[in-house]
PDB file of C-alpha atoms in Angstrom:
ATOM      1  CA  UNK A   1       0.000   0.000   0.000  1.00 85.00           C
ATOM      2  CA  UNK A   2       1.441   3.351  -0.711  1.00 93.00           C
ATOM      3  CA  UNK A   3       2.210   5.695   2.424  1.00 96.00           C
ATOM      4  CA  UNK A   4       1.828   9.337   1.967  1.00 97.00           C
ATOM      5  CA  UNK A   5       4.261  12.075   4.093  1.00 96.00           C
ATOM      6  CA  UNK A   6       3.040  15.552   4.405  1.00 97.00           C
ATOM      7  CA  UNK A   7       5.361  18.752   5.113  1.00 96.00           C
ATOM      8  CA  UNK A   8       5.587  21.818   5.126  1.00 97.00           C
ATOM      9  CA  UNK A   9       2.853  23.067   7.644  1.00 96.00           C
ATOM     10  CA  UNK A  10       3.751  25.833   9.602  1.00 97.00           C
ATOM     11  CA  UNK A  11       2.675  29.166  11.002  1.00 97.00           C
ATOM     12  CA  UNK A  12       1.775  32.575   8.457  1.00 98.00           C
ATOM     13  CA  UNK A  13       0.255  35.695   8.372  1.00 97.00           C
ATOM     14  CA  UNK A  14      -2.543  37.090   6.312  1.00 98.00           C
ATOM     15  CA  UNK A  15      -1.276  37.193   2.785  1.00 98.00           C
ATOM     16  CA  UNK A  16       1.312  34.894   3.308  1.00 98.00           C
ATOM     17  CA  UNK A  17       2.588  31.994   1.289  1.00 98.00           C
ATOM     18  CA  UNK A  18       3.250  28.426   2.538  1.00 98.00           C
ATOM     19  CA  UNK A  19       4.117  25.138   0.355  1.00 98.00           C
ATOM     20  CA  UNK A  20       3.214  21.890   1.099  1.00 98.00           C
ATOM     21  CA  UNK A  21       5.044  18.528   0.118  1.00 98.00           C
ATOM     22  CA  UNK A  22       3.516  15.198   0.220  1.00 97.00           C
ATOM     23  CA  UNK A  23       5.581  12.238  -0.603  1.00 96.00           C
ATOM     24  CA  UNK A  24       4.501   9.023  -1.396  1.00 95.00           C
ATOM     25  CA  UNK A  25       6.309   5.818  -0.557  1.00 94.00           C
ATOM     26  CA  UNK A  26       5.801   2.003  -0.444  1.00 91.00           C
ATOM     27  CA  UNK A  27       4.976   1.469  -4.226  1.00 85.00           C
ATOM     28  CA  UNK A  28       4.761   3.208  -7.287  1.00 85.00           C
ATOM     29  CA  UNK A  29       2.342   6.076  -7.460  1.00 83.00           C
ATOM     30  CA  UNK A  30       2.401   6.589 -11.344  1.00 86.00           C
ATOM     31  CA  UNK A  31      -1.356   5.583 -11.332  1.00 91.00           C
ATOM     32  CA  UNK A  32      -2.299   7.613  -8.449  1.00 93.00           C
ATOM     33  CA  UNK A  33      -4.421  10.745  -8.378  1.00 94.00           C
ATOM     34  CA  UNK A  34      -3.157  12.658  -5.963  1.00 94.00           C
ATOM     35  CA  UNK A  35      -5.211  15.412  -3.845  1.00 95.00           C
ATOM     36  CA  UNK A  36      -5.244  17.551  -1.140  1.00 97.00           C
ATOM     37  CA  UNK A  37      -7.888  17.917   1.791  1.00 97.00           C
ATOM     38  CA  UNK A  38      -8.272  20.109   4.825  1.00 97.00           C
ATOM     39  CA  UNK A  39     -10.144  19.926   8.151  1.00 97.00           C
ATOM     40  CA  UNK A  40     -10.542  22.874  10.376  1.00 96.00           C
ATOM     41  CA  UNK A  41     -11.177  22.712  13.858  1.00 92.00           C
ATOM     42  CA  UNK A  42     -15.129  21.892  14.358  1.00 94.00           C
ATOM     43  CA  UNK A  43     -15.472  21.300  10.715  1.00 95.00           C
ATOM     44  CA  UNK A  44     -15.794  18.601   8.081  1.00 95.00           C
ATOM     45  CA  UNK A  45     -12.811  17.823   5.849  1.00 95.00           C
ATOM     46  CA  UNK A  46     -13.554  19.231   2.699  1.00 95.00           C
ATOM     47  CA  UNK A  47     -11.780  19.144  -0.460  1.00 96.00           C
ATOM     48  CA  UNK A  48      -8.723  21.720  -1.759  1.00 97.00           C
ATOM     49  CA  UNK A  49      -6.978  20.278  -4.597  1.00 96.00           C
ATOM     50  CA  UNK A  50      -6.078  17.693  -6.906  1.00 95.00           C
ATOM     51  CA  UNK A  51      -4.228  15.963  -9.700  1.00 93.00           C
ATOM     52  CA  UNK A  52      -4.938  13.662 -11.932  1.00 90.00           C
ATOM     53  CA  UNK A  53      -2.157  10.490 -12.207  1.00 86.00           C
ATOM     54  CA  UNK A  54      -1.280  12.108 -15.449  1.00 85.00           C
ATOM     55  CA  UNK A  55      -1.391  15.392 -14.917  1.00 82.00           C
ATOM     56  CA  UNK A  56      -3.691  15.831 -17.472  1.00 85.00           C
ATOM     57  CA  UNK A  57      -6.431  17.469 -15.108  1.00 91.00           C
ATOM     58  CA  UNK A  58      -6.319  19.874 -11.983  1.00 94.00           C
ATOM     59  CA  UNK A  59      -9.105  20.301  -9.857  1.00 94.00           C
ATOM     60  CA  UNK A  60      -9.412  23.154  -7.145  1.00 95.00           C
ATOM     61  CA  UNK A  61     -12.067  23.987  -4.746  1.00 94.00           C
ATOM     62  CA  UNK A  62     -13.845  27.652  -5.407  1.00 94.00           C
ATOM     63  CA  UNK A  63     -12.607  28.638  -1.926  1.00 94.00           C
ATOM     64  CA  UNK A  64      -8.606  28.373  -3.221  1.00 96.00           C
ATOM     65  CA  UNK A  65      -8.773  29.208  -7.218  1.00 96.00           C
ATOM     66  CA  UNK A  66      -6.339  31.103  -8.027  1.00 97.00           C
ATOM     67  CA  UNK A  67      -4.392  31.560  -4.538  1.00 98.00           C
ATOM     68  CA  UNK A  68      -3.207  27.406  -3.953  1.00 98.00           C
ATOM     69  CA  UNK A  69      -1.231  25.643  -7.137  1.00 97.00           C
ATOM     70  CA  UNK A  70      -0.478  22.355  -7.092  1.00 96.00           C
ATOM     71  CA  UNK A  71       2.105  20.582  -9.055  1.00 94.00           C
ATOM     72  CA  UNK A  72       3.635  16.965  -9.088  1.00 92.00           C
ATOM     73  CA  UNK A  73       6.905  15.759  -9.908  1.00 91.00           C
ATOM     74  CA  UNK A  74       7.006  12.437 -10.051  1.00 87.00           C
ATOM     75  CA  UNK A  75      10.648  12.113 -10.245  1.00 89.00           C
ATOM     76  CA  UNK A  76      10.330  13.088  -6.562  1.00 92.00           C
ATOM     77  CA  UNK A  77       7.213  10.967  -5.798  1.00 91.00           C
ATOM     78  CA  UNK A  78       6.148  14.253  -4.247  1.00 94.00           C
ATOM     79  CA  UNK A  79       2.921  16.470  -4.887  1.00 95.00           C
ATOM     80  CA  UNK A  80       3.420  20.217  -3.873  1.00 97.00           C
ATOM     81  CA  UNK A  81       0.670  22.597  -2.797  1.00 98.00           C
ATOM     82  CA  UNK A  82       1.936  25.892  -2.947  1.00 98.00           C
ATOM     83  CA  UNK A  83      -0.481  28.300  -1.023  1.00 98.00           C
ATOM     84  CA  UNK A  84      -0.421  32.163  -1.552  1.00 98.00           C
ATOM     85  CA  UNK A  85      -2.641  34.985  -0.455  1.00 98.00           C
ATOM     86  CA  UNK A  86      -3.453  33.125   2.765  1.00 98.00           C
ATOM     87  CA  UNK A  87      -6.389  33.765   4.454  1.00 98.00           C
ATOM     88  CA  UNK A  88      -7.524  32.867   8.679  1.00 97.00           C
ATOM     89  CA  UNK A  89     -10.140  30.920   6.971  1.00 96.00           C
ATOM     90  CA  UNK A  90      -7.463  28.355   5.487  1.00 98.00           C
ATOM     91  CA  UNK A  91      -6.496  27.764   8.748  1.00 98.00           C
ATOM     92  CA  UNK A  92      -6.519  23.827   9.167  1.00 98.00           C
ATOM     93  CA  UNK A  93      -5.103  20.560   9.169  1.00 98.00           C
ATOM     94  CA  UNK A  94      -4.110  19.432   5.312  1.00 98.00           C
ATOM     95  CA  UNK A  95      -4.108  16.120   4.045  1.00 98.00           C
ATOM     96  CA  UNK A  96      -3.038  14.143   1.216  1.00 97.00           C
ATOM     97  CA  UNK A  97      -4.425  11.283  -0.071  1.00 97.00           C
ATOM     98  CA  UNK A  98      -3.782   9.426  -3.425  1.00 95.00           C
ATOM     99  CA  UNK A  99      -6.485   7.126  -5.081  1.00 94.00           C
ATOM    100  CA  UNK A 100      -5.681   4.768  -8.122  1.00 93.00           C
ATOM    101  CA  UNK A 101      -6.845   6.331 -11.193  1.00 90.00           C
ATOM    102  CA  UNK A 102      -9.267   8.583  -9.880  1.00 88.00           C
ATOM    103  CA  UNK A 103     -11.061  10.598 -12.136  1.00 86.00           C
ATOM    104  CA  UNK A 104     -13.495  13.011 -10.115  1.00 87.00           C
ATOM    105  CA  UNK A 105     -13.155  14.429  -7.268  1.00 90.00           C
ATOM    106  CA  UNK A 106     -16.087  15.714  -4.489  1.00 89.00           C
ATOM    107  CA  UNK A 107     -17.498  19.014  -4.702  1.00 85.00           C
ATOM    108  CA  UNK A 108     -17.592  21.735  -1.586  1.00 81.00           C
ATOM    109  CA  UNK A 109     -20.301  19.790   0.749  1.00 82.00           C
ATOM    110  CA  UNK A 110     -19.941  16.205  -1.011  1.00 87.00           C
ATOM    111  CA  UNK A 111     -18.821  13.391   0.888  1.00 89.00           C
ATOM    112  CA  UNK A 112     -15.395  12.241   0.913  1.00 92.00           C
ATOM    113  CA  UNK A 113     -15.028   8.601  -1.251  1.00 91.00           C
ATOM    114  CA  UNK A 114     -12.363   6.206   0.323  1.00 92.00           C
ATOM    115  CA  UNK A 115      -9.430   7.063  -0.979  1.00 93.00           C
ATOM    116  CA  UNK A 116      -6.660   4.141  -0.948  1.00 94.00           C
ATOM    117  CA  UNK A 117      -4.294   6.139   1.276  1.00 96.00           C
ATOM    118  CA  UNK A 118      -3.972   9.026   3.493  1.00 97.00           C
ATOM    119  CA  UNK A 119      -1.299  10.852   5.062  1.00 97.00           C
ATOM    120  CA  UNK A 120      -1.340  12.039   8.902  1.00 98.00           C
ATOM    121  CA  UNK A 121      -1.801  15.560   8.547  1.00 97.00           C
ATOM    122  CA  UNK A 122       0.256  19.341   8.421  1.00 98.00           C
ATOM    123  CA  UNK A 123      -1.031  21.819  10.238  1.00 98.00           C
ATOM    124  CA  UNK A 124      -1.318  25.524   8.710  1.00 98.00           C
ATOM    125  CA  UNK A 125      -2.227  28.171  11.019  1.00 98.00           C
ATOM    126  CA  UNK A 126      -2.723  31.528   9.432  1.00 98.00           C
ATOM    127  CA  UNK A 127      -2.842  34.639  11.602  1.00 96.00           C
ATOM    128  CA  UNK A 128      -4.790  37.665  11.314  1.00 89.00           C
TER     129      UNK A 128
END
């Protein structure tokens, strides 16, 4: 089964940037969509981001377009979220998760599917 890593979580203020890494481990991830979710204290987890295994499609939630880019390098095994123009609201925990050949991914208020693998959590505290 293929383990996922996060990194990168950390303290910033409003308007700040942060990246995120999440690197995957165990087996090869070629196949694997990749995505990133968040969970703020009190709340759901909700969708934020992700990749299709071939980079052929990128899927953000409204709340993040055009402020949060992700990228994948799969040289690195490693999915990057890079998160600018941070808001208190994007406070949270952030998750990866990778899913073999996912194609769709759940809308603001959907419910999570399984995914195949999740990582433990990074925890991004933005001040105001």
């Amino acid at each position: 089964q293929i383990q996922l890593a996060e990194s990168g979580g950390g303290l910033a203020e409003t308007g700040g940037s942060l990246t995120l890494s999440c690197t995957a481990s165990g087996q090869d991830y070629t196949y694997y969509a990749m995505g990133w979710f968040r969970q703020a204290p009190g709340k759901e987890r909700e969708f934020v981001a992700a990749m299709s295994w071939n980079k052929g499609h990128t899927y953000y939630t409204d709340h993040v377009k055009g402020r949060f880019t992700l990228s994948r390098d799969d040289a690195r095994n490693t999915v990057y979220l890079q998160m600018n123009s941070l808001k208190p609201e994007d406070t949270a925990t952030y998750y990866c998760a990778a899913d073999y050949l996912r194609g769709t991914w759940p809308a603001h208020g959907e419910t999570i599917p399984p995914m195949d693998s999740w990582g433990a959590g990074t925890l991004v505290t933005v001040s105001s």
